Amino acid sequence: MDRFEKRAMALALFLVLMFFGLVVYAAKGLQADLPTCLPNARLFERGRMVEIGPNRYQVDVVAYMWGFDMGTVNQIKVPRGAVVDFYITSKDVMHGYHIDRTLVNLMAIPGAVTYSRARFDRAGEYQIICHEYCGLGHQNMAGKVIVE
Ligand code: CUA
């Protein structure tokens, strides 16, 4: 094998191991909560937000053309430092659910529930957008998390 080939192979192996190591580090070291599809989760038809512990919340989100039902339409309020579990489904077509400045980046899929968790340490407004083209009103499909 040519020495340049050996270097290219070594570099490729190094990059694969580095990427794998970074994924493991993000998941374990940084506690990055990877989006999860829960195919056997209970389905729900209405949005709601419930307090499940001290500064802990669960939000069931139903995406629809063209908004997010989270118990209230398109916005929720939580106190600073809140840890929020987001469960999301859709009542019509596939939508997206991305909360700015968090790792929440989910697909809203009819007949399935996806899950992610976020912690809101800074006060302010966190924009929610649909990032999956879902029809003529897609660009108007937005919401926010207000952290007080
Ligand atoms: Cu919903 Cu795009």
mmCIF file of C-alpha atoms and ligand atoms in Angstrom:
data_model
loop_
_atom_site.group_PDB
_atom_site.id
_atom_site.type_symbol
_atom_site.label_atom_id
_atom_site.label_comp_id
_atom_site.label_asym_id
_atom_site.label_seq_id
_atom_site.Cartn_x
_atom_site.Cartn_y
_atom_site.Cartn_z
ATOM 1 C CA MET A 1 0.000 0.000 0.000
ATOM 2 C CA ASP A 2 1.267 3.441 -0.931
ATOM 3 C CA ARG A 3 2.252 5.612 2.050
ATOM 4 C CA PHE A 4 -0.285 8.312 1.038
ATOM 5 C CA GLU A 5 -2.999 5.665 1.014
ATOM 6 C CA LYS A 6 -1.926 4.600 4.494
ATOM 7 C CA ARG A 7 -2.088 8.206 5.702
ATOM 8 C CA ALA A 8 -5.533 8.690 4.125
ATOM 9 C CA MET A 9 -6.782 5.463 5.744
ATOM 10 C CA ALA A 10 -5.320 6.491 9.118
ATOM 11 C CA LEU A 11 -6.921 9.940 8.841
ATOM 12 C CA ALA A 12 -10.318 8.429 7.926
ATOM 13 C CA LEU A 13 -10.111 6.004 10.854
ATOM 14 C CA PHE A 14 -9.125 8.847 13.192
ATOM 15 C CA LEU A 15 -12.083 10.982 12.036
ATOM 16 C CA VAL A 16 -14.592 8.136 12.437
ATOM 17 C CA LEU A 17 -13.308 7.415 15.972
ATOM 18 C CA MET A 18 -13.310 11.142 16.827
ATOM 19 C CA PHE A 19 -16.918 11.621 15.618
ATOM 20 C CA PHE A 20 -18.039 8.544 17.547
ATOM 21 C CA GLY A 21 -16.201 9.789 20.637
ATOM 22 C CA LEU A 22 -17.829 13.231 20.345
ATOM 23 C CA VAL A 23 -21.310 11.705 20.036
ATOM 24 C CA VAL A 24 -20.711 9.615 23.170
ATOM 25 C CA TYR A 25 -19.270 12.670 24.958
ATOM 26 C CA ALA A 26 -22.280 14.847 23.990
ATOM 27 C CA ALA A 27 -24.742 12.188 25.156
ATOM 28 C CA LYS A 28 -22.971 11.261 28.411
ATOM 29 C CA GLY A 29 -20.671 14.151 29.304
ATOM 30 C CA LEU A 30 -22.893 17.050 28.276
ATOM 31 C CA GLN A 31 -26.136 15.182 29.018
ATOM 32 C CA ALA A 32 -27.450 16.094 25.569
ATOM 33 C CA ASP A 33 -30.868 14.538 25.449
ATOM 34 C CA LEU A 34 -31.168 13.034 21.999
ATOM 35 C CA PRO A 35 -34.606 13.185 20.347
ATOM 36 C CA THR A 36 -36.465 9.945 20.850
ATOM 37 C CA CYS A 37 -39.388 8.427 18.992
ATOM 38 C CA LEU A 38 -41.716 6.560 21.342
ATOM 39 C CA PRO A 39 -43.696 4.258 19.026
ATOM 40 C CA ASN A 40 -45.596 2.634 21.898
ATOM 41 C CA ALA A 41 -46.352 5.800 23.862
ATOM 42 C CA ARG A 42 -49.930 6.716 24.642
ATOM 43 C CA LEU A 43 -51.318 8.956 21.940
ATOM 44 C CA PHE A 44 -53.048 12.165 22.926
ATOM 45 C CA GLU A 45 -55.347 14.483 21.003
ATOM 46 C CA ARG A 46 -55.107 17.675 23.038
ATOM 47 C CA GLY A 47 -52.188 19.703 24.247
ATOM 48 C CA ARG A 48 -51.547 20.305 27.923
ATOM 49 C CA MET A 49 -48.891 21.415 30.338
ATOM 50 C CA VAL A 50 -48.650 19.807 33.773
ATOM 51 C CA GLU A 51 -46.276 20.354 36.674
ATOM 52 C CA ILE A 52 -44.691 17.013 37.541
ATOM 53 C CA GLY A 53 -42.303 18.140 40.289
ATOM 54 C CA PRO A 54 -40.449 21.136 41.676
ATOM 55 C CA ASN A 55 -39.807 23.282 38.603
ATOM 56 C CA ARG A 56 -40.395 20.213 36.401
ATOM 57 C CA TYR A 57 -43.017 20.255 33.683
ATOM 58 C CA GLN A 58 -44.424 17.975 31.049
ATOM 59 C CA VAL A 59 -45.843 19.501 27.907
ATOM 60 C CA ASP A 60 -47.927 17.444 25.497
ATOM 61 C CA VAL A 61 -47.857 19.227 22.150
ATOM 62 C CA VAL A 62 -50.284 18.593 19.318
ATOM 63 C CA ALA A 63 -49.120 20.128 16.055
ATOM 64 C CA TYR A 64 -51.770 20.968 13.484
ATOM 65 C CA MET A 65 -52.216 23.167 10.449
ATOM 66 C CA TRP A 66 -50.902 25.704 11.465
ATOM 67 C CA GLY A 67 -50.121 25.961 15.114
ATOM 68 C CA PHE A 68 -49.081 24.169 18.285
ATOM 69 C CA ASP A 69 -51.612 23.179 20.937
ATOM 70 C CA MET A 70 -49.655 23.037 24.213
ATOM 71 C CA GLY A 71 -52.673 23.488 26.466
ATOM 72 C CA THR A 72 -52.560 27.074 25.308
ATOM 73 C CA VAL A 73 -52.164 27.943 21.668
ATOM 74 C CA ASN A 74 -48.616 28.566 20.470
ATOM 75 C CA GLN A 75 -47.044 29.559 23.776
ATOM 76 C CA ILE A 76 -46.249 28.382 27.273
ATOM 77 C CA LYS A 77 -44.782 30.128 30.300
ATOM 78 C CA VAL A 78 -42.334 28.518 32.697
ATOM 79 C CA PRO A 79 -40.163 29.861 35.505
ATOM 80 C CA ARG A 80 -36.413 30.261 35.099
ATOM 81 C CA GLY A 81 -34.498 27.012 35.637
ATOM 82 C CA ALA A 82 -37.468 24.875 34.607
ATOM 83 C CA VAL A 83 -36.814 21.436 33.158
ATOM 84 C CA VAL A 84 -39.472 20.608 30.607
ATOM 85 C CA ASP A 85 -40.258 17.276 28.959
ATOM 86 C CA PHE A 86 -41.795 17.759 25.529
ATOM 87 C CA TYR A 87 -43.979 15.039 24.028
ATOM 88 C CA ILE A 88 -45.221 15.854 20.571
ATOM 89 C CA THR A 89 -47.544 14.389 17.992
ATOM 90 C CA SER A 90 -49.492 15.704 15.024
ATOM 91 C CA LYS A 91 -53.163 15.588 14.184
ATOM 92 C CA ASP A 92 -52.742 15.967 10.402
ATOM 93 C CA VAL A 93 -49.419 15.951 8.529
ATOM 94 C CA MET A 94 -45.759 15.901 9.528
ATOM 95 C CA HIS A 95 -44.571 19.057 11.223
ATOM 96 C CA GLY A 96 -41.327 20.099 12.835
ATOM 97 C CA TYR A 97 -40.787 21.461 16.337
ATOM 98 C CA HIS A 98 -37.581 23.327 17.004
ATOM 99 C CA ILE A 99 -37.068 25.521 20.055
ATOM 100 C CA ASP A 100 -34.406 28.124 19.486
ATOM 101 C CA ARG A 101 -31.336 27.999 21.781
ATOM 102 C CA THR A 102 -32.181 24.488 22.987
ATOM 103 C CA LEU A 103 -31.525 20.968 21.751
ATOM 104 C CA VAL A 104 -35.255 20.410 21.154
ATOM 105 C CA ASN A 105 -35.530 19.543 17.472
ATOM 106 C CA LEU A 106 -38.358 17.085 16.904
ATOM 107 C CA MET A 107 -40.595 15.771 14.169
ATOM 108 C CA ALA A 108 -44.335 15.796 14.874
ATOM 109 C CA ILE A 109 -45.623 12.606 13.290
ATOM 110 C CA PRO A 110 -49.297 11.551 13.064
ATOM 111 C CA GLY A 111 -49.799 8.343 15.062
ATOM 112 C CA ALA A 112 -46.486 8.580 16.904
ATOM 113 C CA VAL A 113 -45.009 10.497 19.820
ATOM 114 C CA THR A 114 -41.529 11.981 19.901
ATOM 115 C CA TYR A 115 -39.797 13.221 23.012
ATOM 116 C CA SER A 116 -37.097 15.617 24.128
ATOM 117 C CA ARG A 117 -36.158 17.525 27.281
ATOM 118 C CA ALA A 118 -34.925 21.074 27.765
ATOM 119 C CA ARG A 119 -33.770 23.181 30.666
ATOM 120 C CA PHE A 120 -34.446 26.925 30.526
ATOM 121 C CA ASP A 121 -31.780 28.700 32.569
ATOM 122 C CA ARG A 122 -32.111 32.145 31.026
ATOM 123 C CA ALA A 123 -35.149 34.383 31.227
ATOM 124 C CA GLY A 124 -36.601 35.553 27.943
ATOM 125 C CA GLU A 125 -38.472 34.252 24.945
ATOM 126 C CA TYR A 126 -37.477 31.121 23.097
ATOM 127 C CA GLN A 127 -38.944 30.950 19.609
ATOM 128 C CA ILE A 128 -40.549 27.731 18.431
ATOM 129 C CA ILE A 129 -40.704 27.080 14.711
ATOM 130 C CA CYS A 130 -42.016 24.374 12.449
ATOM 131 C CA HIS A 131 -39.011 23.347 10.367
ATOM 132 C CA GLU A 132 -40.742 20.808 8.139
ATOM 133 C CA TYR A 133 -42.654 22.101 5.138
ATOM 134 C CA CYS A 134 -46.277 21.273 5.950
ATOM 135 C CA GLY A 135 -48.384 23.291 3.527
ATOM 136 C CA LEU A 136 -49.398 26.795 2.549
ATOM 137 C CA GLY A 137 -49.384 28.182 6.112
ATOM 138 C CA HIS A 138 -46.048 26.630 7.084
ATOM 139 C CA GLN A 139 -44.265 29.944 7.414
ATOM 140 C CA ASN A 140 -46.841 31.153 9.961
ATOM 141 C CA MET A 141 -46.452 28.124 12.207
ATOM 142 C CA ALA A 142 -44.533 29.415 15.195
ATOM 143 C CA GLY A 143 -44.786 29.741 18.925
ATOM 144 C CA LYS A 144 -42.734 30.556 21.966
ATOM 145 C CA VAL A 145 -41.626 29.466 25.388
ATOM 146 C CA ILE A 146 -41.648 32.427 27.766
ATOM 147 C CA VAL A 147 -39.228 32.022 30.654
ATOM 148 C CA GLU A 148 -39.958 34.379 33.563
HETATM 149 CU CU1 CUA B 1 -45.978 22.749 10.312
HETATM 150 CU CU2 CUA B 1 -44.359 23.481 8.713
#
